PDB file of C-alpha atoms in Angstrom:
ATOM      1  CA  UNK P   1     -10.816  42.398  28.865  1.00 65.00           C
ATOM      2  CA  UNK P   2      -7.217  41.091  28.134  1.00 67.00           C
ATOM      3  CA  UNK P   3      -6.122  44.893  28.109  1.00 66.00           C
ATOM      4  CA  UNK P   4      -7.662  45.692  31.130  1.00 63.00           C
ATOM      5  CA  UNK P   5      -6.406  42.545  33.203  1.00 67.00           C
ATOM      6  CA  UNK P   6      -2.952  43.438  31.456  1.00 59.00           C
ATOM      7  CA  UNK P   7      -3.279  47.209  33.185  1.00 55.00           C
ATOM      8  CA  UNK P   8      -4.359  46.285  36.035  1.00 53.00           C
ATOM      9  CA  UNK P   9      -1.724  43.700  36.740  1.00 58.00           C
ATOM     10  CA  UNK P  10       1.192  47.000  36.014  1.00 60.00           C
ATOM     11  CA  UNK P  11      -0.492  49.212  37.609  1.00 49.00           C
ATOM     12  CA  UNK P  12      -0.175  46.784  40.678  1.00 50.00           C
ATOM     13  CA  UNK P  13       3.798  45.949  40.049  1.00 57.00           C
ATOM     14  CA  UNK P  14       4.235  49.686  39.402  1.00 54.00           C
ATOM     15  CA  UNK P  15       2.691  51.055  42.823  1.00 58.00           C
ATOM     16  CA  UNK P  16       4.697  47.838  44.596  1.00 52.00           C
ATOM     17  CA  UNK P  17       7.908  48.555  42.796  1.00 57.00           C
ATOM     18  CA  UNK P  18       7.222  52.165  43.813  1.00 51.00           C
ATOM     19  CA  UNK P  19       6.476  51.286  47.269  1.00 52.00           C
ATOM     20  CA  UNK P  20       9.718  49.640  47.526  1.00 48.00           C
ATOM     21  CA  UNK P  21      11.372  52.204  46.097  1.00 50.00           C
ATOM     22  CA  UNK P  22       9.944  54.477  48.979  1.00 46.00           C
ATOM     23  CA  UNK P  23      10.914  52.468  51.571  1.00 45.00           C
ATOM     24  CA  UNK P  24      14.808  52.210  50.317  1.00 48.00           C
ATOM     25  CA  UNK P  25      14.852  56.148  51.153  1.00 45.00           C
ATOM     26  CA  UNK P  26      15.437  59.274  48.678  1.00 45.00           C
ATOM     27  CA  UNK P  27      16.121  57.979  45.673  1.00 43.00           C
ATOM     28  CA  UNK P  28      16.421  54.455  46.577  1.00 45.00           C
ATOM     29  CA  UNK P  29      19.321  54.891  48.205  1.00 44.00           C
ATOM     30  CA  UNK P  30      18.084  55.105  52.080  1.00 46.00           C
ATOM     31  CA  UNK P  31      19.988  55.742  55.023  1.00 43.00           C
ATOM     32  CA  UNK P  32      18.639  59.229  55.941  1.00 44.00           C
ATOM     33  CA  UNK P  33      15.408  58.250  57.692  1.00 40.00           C
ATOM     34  CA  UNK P  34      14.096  58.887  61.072  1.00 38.00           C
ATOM     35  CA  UNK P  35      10.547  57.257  62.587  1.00 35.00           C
ATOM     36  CA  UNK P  36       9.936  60.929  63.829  1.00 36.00           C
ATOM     37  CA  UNK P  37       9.661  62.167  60.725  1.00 38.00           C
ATOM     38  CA  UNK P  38       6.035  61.252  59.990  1.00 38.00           C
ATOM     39  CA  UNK P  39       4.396  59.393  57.150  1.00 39.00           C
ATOM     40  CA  UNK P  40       7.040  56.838  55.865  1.00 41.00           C
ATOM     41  CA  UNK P  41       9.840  57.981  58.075  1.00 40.00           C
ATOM     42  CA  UNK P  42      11.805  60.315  55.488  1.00 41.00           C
ATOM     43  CA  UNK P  43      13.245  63.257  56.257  1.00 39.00           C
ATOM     44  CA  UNK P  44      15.407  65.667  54.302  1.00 38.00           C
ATOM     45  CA  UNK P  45      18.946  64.638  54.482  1.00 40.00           C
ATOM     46  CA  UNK P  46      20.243  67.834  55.562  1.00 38.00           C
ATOM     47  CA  UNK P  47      17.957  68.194  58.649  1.00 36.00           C
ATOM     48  CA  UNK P  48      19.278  65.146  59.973  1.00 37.00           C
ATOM     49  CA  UNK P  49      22.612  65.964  58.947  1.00 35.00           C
ATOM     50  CA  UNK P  50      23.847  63.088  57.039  1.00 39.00           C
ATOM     51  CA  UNK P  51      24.118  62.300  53.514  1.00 44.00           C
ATOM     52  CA  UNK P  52      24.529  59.483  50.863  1.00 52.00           C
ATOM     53  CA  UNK P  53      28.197  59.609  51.479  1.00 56.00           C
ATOM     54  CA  UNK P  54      27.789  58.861  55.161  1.00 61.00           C
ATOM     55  CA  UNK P  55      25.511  56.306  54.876  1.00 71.00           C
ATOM     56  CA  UNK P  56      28.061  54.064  52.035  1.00 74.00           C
ATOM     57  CA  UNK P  57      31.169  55.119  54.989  1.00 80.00           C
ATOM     58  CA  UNK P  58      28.613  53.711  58.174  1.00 86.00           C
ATOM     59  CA  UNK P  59      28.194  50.717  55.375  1.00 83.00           C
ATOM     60  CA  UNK P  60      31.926  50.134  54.865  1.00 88.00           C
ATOM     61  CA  UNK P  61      32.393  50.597  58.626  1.00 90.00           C
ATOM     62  CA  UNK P  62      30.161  47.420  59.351  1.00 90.00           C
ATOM     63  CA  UNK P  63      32.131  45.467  55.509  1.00 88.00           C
ATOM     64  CA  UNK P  64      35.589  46.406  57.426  1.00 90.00           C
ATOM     65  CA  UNK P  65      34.674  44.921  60.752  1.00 91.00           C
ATOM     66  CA  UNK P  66      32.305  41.721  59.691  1.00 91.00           C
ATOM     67  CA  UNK P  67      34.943  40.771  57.069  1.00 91.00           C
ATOM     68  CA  UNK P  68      38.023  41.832  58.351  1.00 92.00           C
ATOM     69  CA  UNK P  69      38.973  44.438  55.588  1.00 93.00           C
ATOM     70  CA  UNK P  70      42.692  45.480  55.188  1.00 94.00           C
ATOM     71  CA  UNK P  71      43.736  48.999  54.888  1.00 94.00           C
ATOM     72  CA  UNK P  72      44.416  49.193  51.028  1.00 95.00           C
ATOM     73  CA  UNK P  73      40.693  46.818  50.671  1.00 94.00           C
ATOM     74  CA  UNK P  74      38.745  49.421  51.886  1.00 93.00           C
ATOM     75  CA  UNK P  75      40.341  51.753  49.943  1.00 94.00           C
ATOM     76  CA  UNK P  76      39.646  49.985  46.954  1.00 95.00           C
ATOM     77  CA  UNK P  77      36.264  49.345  48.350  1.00 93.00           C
ATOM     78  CA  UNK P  78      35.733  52.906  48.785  1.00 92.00           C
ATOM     79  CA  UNK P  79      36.641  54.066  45.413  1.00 94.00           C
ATOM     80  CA  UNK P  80      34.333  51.221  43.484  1.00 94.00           C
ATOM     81  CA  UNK P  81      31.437  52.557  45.855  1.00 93.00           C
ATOM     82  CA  UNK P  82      32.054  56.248  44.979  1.00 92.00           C
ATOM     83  CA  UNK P  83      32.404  55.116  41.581  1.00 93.00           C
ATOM     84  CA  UNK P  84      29.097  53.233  41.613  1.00 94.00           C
ATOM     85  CA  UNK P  85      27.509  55.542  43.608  1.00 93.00           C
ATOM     86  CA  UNK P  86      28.289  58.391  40.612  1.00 94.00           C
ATOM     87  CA  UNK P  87      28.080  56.371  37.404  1.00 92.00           C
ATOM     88  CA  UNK P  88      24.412  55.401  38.968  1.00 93.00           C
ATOM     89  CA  UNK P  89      23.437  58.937  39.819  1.00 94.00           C
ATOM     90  CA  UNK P  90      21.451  60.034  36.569  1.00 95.00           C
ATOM     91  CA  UNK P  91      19.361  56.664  36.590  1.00 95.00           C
ATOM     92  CA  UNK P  92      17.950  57.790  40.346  1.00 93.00           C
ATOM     93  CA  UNK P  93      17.305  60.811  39.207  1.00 96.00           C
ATOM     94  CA  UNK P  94      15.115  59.546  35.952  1.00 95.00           C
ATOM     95  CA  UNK P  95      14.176  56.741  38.524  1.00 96.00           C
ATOM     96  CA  UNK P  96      12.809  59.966  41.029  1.00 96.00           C
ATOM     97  CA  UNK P  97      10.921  61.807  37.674  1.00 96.00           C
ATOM     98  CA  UNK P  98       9.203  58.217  36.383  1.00 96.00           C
ATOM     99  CA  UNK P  99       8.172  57.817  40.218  1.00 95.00           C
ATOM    100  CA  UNK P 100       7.121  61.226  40.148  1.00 95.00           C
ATOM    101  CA  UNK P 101       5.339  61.081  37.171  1.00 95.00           C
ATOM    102  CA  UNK P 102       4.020  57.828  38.052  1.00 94.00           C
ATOM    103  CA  UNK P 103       2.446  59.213  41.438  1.00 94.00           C
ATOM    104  CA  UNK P 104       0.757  62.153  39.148  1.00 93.00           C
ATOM    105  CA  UNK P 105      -0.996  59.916  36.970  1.00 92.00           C
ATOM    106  CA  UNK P 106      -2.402  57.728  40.114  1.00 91.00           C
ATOM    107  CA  UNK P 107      -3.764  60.824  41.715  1.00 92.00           C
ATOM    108  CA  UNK P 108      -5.588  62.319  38.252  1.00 89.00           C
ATOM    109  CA  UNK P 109      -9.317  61.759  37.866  1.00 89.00           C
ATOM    110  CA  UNK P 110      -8.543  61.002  34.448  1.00 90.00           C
ATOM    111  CA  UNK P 111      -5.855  58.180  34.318  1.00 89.00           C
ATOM    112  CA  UNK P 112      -4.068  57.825  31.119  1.00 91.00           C
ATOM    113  CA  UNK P 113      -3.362  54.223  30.753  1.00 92.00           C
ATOM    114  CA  UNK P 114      -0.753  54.639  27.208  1.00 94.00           C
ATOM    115  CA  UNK P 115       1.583  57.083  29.748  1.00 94.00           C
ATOM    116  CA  UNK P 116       1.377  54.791  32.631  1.00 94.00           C
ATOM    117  CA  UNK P 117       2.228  51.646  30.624  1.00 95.00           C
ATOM    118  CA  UNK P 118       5.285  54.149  29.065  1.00 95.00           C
ATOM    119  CA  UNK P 119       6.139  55.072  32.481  1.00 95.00           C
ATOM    120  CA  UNK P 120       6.394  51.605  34.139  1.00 95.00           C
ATOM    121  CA  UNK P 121       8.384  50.192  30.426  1.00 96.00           C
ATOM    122  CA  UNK P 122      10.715  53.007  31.816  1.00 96.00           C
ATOM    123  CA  UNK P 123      10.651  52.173  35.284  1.00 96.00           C
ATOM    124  CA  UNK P 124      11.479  48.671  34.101  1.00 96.00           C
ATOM    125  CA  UNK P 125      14.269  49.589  32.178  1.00 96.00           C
ATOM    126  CA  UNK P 126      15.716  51.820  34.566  1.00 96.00           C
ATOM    127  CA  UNK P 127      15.718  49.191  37.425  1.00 96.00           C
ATOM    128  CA  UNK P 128      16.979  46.559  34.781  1.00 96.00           C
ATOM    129  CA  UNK P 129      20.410  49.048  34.129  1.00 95.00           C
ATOM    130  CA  UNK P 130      20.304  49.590  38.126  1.00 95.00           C
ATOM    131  CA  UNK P 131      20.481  46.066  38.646  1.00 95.00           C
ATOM    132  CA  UNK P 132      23.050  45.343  35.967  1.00 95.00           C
ATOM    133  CA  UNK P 133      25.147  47.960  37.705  1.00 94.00           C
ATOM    134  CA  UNK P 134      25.055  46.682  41.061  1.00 94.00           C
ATOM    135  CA  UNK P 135      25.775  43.380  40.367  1.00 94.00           C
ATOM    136  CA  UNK P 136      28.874  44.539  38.794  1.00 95.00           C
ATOM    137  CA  UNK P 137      30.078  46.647  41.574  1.00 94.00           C
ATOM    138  CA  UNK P 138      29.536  43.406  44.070  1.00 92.00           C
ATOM    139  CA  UNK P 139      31.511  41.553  41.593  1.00 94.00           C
ATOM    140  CA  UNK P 140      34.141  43.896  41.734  1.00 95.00           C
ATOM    141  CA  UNK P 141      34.533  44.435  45.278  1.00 93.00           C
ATOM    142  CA  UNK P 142      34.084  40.172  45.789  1.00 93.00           C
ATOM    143  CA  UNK P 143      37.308  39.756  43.365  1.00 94.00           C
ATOM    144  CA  UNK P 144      39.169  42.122  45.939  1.00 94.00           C
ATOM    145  CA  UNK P 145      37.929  39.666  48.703  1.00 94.00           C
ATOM    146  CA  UNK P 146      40.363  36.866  50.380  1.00 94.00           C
ATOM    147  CA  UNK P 147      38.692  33.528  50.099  1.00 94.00           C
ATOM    148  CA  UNK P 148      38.288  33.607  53.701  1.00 94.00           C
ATOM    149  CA  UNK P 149      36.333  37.077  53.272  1.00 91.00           C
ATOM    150  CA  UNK P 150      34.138  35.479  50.546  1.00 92.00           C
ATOM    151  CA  UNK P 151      33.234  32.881  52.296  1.00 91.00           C
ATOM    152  CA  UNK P 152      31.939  35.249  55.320  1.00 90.00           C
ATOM    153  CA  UNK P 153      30.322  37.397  52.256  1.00 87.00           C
ATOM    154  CA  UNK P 154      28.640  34.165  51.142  1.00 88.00           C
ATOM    155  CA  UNK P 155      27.082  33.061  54.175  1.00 86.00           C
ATOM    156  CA  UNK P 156      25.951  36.741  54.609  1.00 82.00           C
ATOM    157  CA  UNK P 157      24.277  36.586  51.038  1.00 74.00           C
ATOM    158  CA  UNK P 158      22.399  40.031  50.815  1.00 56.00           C
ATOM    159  CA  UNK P 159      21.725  40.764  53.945  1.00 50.00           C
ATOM    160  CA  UNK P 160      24.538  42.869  55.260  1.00 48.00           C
ATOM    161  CA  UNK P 161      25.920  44.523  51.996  1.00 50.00           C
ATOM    162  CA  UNK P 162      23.061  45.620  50.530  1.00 49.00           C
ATOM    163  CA  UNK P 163      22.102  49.198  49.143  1.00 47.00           C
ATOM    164  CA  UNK P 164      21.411  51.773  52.071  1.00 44.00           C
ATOM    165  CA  UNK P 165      23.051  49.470  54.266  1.00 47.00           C
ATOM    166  CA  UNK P 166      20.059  47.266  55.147  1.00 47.00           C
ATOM    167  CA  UNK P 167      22.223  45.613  57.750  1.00 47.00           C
ATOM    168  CA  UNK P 168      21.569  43.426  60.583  1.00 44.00           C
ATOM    169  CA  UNK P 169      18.324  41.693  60.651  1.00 40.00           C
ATOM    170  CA  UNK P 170      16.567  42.147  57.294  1.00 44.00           C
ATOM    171  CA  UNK P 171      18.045  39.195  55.738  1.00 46.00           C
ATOM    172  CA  UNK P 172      18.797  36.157  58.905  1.00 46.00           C
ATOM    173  CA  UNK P 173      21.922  34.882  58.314  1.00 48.00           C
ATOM    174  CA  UNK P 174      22.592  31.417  58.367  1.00 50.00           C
ATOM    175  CA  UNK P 175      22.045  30.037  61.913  1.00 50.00           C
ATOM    176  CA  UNK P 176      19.311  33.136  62.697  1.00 49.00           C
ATOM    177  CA  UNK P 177      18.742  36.371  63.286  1.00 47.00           C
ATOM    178  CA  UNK P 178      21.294  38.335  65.072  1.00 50.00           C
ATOM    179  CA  UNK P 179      23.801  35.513  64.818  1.00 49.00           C
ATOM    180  CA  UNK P 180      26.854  36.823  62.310  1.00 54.00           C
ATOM    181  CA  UNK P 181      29.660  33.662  61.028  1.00 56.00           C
ATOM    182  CA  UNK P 182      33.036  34.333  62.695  1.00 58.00           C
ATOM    183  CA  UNK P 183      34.856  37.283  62.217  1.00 59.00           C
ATOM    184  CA  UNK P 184      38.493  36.268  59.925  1.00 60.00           C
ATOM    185  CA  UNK P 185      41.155  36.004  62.505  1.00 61.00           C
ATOM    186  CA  UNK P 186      41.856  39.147  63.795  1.00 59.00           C
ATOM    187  CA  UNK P 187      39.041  41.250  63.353  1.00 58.00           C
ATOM    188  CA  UNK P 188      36.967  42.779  65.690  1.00 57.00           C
ATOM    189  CA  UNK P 189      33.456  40.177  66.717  1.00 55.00           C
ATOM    190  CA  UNK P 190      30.311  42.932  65.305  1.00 54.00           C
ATOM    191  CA  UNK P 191      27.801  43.317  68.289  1.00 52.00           C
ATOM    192  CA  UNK P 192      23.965  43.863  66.736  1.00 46.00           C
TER     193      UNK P 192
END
């Protein structure tokens, strides 16, 4: 009984992990998605002509004007991206085969619980490194941050530098929705 409550229960994180997953975009990376493209919005990147690589520029576009971003910042910014955005490469690739795999085994009339319980350990694992990794690339590009720009980053917490760019609105900054903390002196006010 233990077993089966135990199954159950990652079966359940597994299909909300993957639904997550889904919803981020191809790969978990997002930002190539249109609401005309059906069931879940995705779309293949090239019919909608844009790519990864476009979608981390639109989300340095939005870090440059929020915080204020010198030249040689969003250089820097750029390259620990690009850098991210590489080193993490192979785990969205296993993460796209364990999903894969994952979806397989849900749609079999025989499920085999040993290779789902497998699958989700690796699904587990491979979120854990992805995790890891981000965290270090924030890290990296908050060191490179004037103390005026972290405390802007702060008070944005996850909302506006997140993977795919989740931008405005998912995540209400302090104050409210739609309401953004000052731009630093200089920089242009962002209009939602």
């Amino acid at each position: 009984m233990k077993r089966k409550i135990f199954v159950v229960s990652t079966l359940l994180a597994v299909i909300l992990a993957a639904g997550y997953a889904v919803q981020a975009g191809p790969m978990g990376r997002g930002g190539c998605r249109s609401q005309s493209a059906g069931v879940g919005g995705n779309v293949n990147c090239d019919q909608q002509n844009c790519n990864e690589e476009g979608g981390r520029v639109r989300h340095l576009d939005r870090m440059t004007k929020i915080l204020g971003l010198s030249d040689s910042q969003r250089e820097e910014i750029e390259a620990i991206m690009t850098a991210h955005h590489e080193e993490n490469a192979p785990l969205s690739e296993s993460m796209a085969a364990v999903r894969s795999q994952l979806r397989e085994q849900s749609h079999s009339a025989e499920l085999d619980e040993v290779k789902v319980e497998e699958l989700a350990d690796q699904q587990a694992e491979l979120m854990s490194q992805m995790i890891v990794s981000r965290a270090r690339m924030q890290s990296q590009i908050f060191a490179l941050l004037t103390p005026e720009q972290q405390r802007i980053a702060e008070e944005l917490g996850d909302g506006g530098f997140g993977p795919a760019g989740r931008g405005p609105g998912c995540v209400p900054p302090p104050g409210g929705c739609g309401q953004r903390p000052a731009p630093v002196d200089g920089a242009e006010p962002v209009v939602n």
